[in-house]
mmCIF file of C-alpha atoms and ligand atoms in Angstrom:
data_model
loop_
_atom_site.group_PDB
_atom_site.id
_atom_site.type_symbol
_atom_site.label_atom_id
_atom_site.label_comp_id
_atom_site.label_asym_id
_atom_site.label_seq_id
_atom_site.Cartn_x
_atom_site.Cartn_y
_atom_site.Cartn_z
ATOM 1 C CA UNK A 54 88.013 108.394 131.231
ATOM 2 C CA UNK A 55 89.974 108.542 134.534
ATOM 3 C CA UNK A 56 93.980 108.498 134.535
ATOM 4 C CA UNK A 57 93.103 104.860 136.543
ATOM 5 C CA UNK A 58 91.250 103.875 133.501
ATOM 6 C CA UNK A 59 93.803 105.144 130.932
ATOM 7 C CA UNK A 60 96.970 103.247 132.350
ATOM 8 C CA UNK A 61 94.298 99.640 132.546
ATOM 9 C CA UNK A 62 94.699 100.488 128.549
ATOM 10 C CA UNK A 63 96.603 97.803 126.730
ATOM 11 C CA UNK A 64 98.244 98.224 123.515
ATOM 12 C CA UNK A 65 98.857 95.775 121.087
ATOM 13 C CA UNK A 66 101.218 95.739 117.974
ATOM 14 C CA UNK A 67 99.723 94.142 114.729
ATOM 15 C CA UNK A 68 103.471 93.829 113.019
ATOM 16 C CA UNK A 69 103.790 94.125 109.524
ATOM 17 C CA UNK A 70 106.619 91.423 108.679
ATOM 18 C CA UNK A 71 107.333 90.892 105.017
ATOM 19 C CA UNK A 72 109.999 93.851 103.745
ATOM 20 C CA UNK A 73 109.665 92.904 100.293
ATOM 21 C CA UNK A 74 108.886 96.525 97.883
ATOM 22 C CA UNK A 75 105.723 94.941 96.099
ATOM 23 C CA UNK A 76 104.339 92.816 99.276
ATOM 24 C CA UNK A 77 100.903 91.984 99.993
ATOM 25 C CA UNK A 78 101.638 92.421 103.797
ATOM 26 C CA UNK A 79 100.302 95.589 104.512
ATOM 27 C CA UNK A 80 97.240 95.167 103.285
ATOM 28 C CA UNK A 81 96.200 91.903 105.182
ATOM 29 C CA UNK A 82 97.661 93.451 108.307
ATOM 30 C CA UNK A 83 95.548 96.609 108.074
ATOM 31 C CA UNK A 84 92.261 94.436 107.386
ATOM 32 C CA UNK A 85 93.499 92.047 110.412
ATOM 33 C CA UNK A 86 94.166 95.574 112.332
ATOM 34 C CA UNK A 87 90.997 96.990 111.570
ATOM 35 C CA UNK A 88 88.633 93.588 112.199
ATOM 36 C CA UNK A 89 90.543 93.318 115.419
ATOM 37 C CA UNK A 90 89.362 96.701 116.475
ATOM 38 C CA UNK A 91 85.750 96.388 115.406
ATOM 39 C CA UNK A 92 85.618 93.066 117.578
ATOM 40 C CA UNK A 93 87.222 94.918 120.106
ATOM 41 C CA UNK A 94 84.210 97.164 120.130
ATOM 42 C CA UNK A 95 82.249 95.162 119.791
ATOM 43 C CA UNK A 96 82.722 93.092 123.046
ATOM 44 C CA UNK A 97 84.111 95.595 125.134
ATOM 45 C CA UNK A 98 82.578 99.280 125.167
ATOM 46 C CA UNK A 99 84.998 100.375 127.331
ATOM 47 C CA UNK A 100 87.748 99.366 125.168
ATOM 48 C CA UNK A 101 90.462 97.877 127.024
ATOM 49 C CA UNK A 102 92.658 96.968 124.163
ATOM 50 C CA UNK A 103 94.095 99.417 121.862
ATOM 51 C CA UNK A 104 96.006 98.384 118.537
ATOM 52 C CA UNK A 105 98.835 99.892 116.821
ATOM 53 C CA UNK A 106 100.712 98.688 114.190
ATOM 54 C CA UNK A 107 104.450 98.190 113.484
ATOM 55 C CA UNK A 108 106.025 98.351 109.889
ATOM 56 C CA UNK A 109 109.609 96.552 109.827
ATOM 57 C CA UNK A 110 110.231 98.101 106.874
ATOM 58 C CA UNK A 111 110.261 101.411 108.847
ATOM 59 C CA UNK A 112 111.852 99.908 111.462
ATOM 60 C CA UNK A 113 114.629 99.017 109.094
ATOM 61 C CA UNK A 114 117.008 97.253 111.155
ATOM 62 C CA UNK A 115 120.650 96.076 110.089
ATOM 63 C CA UNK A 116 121.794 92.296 110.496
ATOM 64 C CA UNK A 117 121.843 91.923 114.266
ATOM 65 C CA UNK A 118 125.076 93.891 115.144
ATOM 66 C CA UNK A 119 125.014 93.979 118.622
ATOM 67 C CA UNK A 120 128.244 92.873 120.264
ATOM 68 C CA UNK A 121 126.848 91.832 123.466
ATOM 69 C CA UNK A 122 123.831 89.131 123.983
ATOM 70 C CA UNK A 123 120.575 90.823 123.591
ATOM 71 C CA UNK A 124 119.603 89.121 127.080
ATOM 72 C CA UNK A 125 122.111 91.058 129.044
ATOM 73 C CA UNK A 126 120.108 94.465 127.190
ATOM 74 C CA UNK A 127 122.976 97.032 127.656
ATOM 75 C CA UNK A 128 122.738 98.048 124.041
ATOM 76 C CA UNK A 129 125.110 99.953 122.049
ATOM 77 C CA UNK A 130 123.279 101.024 118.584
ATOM 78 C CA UNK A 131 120.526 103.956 118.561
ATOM 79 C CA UNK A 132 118.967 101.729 116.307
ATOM 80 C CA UNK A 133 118.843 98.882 119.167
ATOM 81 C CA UNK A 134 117.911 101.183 121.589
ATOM 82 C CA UNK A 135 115.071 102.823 119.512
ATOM 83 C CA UNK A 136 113.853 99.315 118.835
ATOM 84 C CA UNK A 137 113.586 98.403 122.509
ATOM 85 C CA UNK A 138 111.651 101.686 123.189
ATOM 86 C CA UNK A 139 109.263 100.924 120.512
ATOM 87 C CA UNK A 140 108.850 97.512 121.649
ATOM 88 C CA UNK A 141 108.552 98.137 125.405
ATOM 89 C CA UNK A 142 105.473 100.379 124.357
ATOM 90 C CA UNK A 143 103.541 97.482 123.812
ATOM 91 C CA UNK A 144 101.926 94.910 125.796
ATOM 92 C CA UNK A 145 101.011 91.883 123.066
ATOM 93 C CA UNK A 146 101.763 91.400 119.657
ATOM 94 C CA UNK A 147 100.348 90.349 116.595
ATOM 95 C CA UNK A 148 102.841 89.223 113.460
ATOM 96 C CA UNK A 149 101.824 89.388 110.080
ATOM 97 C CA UNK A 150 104.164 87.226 108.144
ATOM 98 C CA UNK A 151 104.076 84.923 104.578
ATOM 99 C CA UNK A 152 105.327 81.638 104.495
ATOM 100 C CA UNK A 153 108.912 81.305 102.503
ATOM 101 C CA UNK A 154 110.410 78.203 101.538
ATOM 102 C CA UNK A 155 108.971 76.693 104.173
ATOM 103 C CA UNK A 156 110.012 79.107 106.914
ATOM 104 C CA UNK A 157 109.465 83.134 107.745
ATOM 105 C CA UNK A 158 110.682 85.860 106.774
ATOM 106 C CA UNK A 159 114.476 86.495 107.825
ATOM 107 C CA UNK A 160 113.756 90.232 108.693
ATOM 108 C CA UNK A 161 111.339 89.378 111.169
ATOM 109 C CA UNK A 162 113.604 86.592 112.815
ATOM 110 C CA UNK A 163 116.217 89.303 112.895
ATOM 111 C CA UNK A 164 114.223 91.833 114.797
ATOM 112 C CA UNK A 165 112.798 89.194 117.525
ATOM 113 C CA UNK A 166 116.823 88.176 118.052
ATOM 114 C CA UNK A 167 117.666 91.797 118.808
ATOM 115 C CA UNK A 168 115.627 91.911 122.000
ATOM 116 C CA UNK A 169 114.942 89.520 124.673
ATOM 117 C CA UNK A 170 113.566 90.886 127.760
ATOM 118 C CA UNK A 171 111.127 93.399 125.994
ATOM 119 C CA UNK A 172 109.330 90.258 124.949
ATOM 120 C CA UNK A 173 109.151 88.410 127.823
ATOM 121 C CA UNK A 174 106.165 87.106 129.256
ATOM 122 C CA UNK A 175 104.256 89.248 126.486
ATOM 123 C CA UNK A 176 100.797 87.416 124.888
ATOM 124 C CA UNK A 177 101.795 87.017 121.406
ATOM 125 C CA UNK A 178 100.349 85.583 117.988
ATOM 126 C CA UNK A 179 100.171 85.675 114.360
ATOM 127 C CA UNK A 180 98.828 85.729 111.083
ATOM 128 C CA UNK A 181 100.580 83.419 108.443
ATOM 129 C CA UNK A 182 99.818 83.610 105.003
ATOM 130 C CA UNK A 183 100.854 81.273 101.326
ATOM 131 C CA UNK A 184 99.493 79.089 99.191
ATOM 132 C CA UNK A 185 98.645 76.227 101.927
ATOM 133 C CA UNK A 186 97.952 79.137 105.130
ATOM 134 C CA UNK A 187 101.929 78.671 106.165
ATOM 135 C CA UNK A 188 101.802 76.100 108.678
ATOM 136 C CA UNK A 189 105.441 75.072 108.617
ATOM 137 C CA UNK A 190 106.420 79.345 109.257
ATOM 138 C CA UNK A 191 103.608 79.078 111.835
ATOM 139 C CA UNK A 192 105.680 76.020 113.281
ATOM 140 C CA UNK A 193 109.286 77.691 112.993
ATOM 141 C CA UNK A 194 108.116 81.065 114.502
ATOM 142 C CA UNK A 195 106.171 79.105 117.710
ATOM 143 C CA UNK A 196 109.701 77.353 118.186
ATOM 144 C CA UNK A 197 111.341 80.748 118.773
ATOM 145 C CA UNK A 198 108.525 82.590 120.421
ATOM 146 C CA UNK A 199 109.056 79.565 123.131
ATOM 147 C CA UNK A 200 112.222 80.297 123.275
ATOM 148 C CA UNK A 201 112.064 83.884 124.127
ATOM 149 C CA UNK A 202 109.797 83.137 126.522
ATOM 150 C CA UNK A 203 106.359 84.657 124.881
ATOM 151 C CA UNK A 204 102.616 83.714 125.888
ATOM 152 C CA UNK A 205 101.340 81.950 122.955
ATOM 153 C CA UNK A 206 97.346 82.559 122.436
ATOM 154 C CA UNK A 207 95.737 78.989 121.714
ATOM 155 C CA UNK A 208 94.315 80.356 118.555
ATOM 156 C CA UNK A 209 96.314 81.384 115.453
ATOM 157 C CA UNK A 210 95.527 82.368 112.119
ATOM 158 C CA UNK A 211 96.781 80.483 108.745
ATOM 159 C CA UNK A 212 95.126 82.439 105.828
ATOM 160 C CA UNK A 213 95.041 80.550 101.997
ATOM 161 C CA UNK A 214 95.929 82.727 99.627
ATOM 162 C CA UNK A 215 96.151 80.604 96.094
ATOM 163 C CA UNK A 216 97.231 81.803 92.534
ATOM 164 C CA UNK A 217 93.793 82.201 92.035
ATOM 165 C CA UNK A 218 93.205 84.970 94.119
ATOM 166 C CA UNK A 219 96.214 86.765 92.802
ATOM 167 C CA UNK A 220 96.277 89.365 89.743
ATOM 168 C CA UNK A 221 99.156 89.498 87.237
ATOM 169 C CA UNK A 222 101.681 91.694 89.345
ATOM 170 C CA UNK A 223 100.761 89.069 92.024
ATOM 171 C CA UNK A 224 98.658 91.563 94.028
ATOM 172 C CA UNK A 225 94.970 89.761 95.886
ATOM 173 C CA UNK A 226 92.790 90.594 93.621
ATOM 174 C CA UNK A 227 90.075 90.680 96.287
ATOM 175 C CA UNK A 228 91.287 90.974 99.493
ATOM 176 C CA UNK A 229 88.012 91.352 101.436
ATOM 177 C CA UNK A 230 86.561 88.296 100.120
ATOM 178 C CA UNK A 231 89.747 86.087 100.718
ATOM 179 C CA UNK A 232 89.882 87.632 104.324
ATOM 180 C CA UNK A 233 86.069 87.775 105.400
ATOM 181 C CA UNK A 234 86.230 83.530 106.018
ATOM 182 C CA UNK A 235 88.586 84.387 108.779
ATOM 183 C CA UNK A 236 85.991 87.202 110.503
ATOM 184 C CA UNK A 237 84.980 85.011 113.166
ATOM 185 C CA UNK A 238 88.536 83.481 114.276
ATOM 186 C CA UNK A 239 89.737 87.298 114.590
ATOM 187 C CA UNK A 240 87.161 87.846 117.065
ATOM 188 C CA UNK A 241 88.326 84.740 118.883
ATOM 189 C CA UNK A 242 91.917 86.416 118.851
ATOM 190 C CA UNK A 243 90.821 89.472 120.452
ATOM 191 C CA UNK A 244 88.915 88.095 123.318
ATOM 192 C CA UNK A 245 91.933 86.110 123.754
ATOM 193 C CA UNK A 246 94.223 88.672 123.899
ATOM 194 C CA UNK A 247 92.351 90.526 125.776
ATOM 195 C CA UNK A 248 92.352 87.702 129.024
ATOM 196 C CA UNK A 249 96.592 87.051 128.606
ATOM 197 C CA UNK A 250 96.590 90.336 129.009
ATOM 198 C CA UNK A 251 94.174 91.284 131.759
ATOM 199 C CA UNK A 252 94.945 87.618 133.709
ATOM 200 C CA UNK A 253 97.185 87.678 136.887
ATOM 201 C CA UNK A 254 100.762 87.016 135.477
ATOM 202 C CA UNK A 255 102.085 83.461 136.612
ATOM 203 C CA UNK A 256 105.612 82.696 136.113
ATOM 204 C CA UNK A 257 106.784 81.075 133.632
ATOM 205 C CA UNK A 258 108.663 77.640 133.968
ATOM 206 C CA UNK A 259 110.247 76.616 130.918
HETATM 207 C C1 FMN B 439 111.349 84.099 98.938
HETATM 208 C C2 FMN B 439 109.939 83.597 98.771
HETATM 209 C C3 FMN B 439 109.623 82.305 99.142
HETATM 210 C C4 FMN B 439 108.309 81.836 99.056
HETATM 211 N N1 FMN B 439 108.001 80.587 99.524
HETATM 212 C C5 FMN B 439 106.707 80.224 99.640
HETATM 213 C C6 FMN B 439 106.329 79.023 100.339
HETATM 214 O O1 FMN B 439 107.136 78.297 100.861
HETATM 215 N N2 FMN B 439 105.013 78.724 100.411
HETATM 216 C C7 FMN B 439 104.040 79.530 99.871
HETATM 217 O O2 FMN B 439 102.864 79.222 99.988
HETATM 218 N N3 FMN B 439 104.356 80.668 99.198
HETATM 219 C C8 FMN B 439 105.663 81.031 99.084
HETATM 220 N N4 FMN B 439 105.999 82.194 98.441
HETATM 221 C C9 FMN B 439 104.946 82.996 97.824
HETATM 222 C C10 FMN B 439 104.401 84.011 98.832
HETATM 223 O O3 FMN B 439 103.371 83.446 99.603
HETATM 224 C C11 FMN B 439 103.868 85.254 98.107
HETATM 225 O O4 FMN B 439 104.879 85.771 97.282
HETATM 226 C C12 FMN B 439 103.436 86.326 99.068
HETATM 227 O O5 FMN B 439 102.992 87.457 98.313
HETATM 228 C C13 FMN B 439 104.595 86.753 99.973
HETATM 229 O O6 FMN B 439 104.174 87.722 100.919
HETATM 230 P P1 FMN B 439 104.639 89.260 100.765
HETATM 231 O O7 FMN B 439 104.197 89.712 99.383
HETATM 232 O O8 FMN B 439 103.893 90.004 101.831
HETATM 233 O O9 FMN B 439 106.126 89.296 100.926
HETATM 234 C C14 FMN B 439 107.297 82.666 98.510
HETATM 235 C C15 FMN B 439 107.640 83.987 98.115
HETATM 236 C C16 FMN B 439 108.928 84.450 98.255
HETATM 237 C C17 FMN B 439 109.233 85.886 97.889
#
């Protein structure tokens, strides 16, 4: 592949966003991760998109503790700055994230507001999961992805995960089989993804 060819790549972040020590997370990101690449191959050879992951739980960030606004992005913390880096590297994003109490996860809400221009203009969606899909997280987090001024994809997913498909430590008992009913709206997601991010970039207004 030529250097030309190399720097077309774009990389995507499929972001792990529940910090909780016995969380399901992980393992619905790395299927989502995984299906995303094989769709990938499947409809492009050449393989324009490449996805990563991100773990907040590695990330570990403290309570926002920036004294300046993250929009002016002179940051003090190594922690900030290393956050920024690992953010810039990417061109599109994918969050992973449960539904609580009717919202998202604080820890994910917490590493958005550190950073504003390293999201900007970025294609961006998501993955919600509870016992309904999560549609009132998936309304709260579209809110604030507006607001920092992401490219929404139309297509989203809301996964159903019901006491029934959970063991007694509250682990899915079967993840491929609650996952494969989504197969086909993954595949959706990449092709997606892959025209934000390969369209010519008009402004946005709002
Ligand atoms: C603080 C908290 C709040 C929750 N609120 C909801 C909820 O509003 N709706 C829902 O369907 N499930 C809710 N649940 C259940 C979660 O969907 C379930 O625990 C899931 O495993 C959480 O994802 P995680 O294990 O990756 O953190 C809640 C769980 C926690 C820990």
């Amino acid at each position: 592949m030529g250097e030309d060819a190399v720097n077309d790549i774009k990389r995507v972040a499929v972001v792990v966003a529940s910090t909780r020590p016995t969380r399901i997370c992980p393992g619905i990101s790395t299927w989502l991760q995984r299906e995303l690449r094989s769709a990938h191959e499947a409809s492009s050879p050449v393989g324009l998109v490449q996805y990563g992951s991100i773990d907040l739980a590695e990330v570990n960030l403290p309570f926002l503790d920036e004294p300046l606004i993250p929009a002016l992005g002179q940051y003090q913390h190594e922690h900030t700055k290393a956050w920024s880096r690992t953010v810039s590297g990417y061109d599109g994003f994918v969050f992973v994230l449960p539904q609580y109490n009717w919202g998202y996860p604080a820890v994910l809400k917490n590493a958005l507001d550190f950073l504003f221009e390293e999201w900007d203009d970025k294609p961006v969606t998501f993955a919600t999961y509870g016992t309904h899909g999560g549609s009132m997280a998936a309304a709260q987090l579209q809110t604030v992805l507006a607001g920092l001024h992401m490219r929404e994809l139309d297509d989203h997913l809301e996964i159903v995960i019901t006491l029934d498909d959970l063991d007694r430590d509250w682990q899915v008992k079967d993840l491929e089989a609650v996952l494969a009913p989504y197969r086909e709206h993954v595949r959706r997601i990449d092709r997606q993804l892959l025209d934000a991010l390969t369209a010519a970039e008009a402004p946005i207004t709002h």
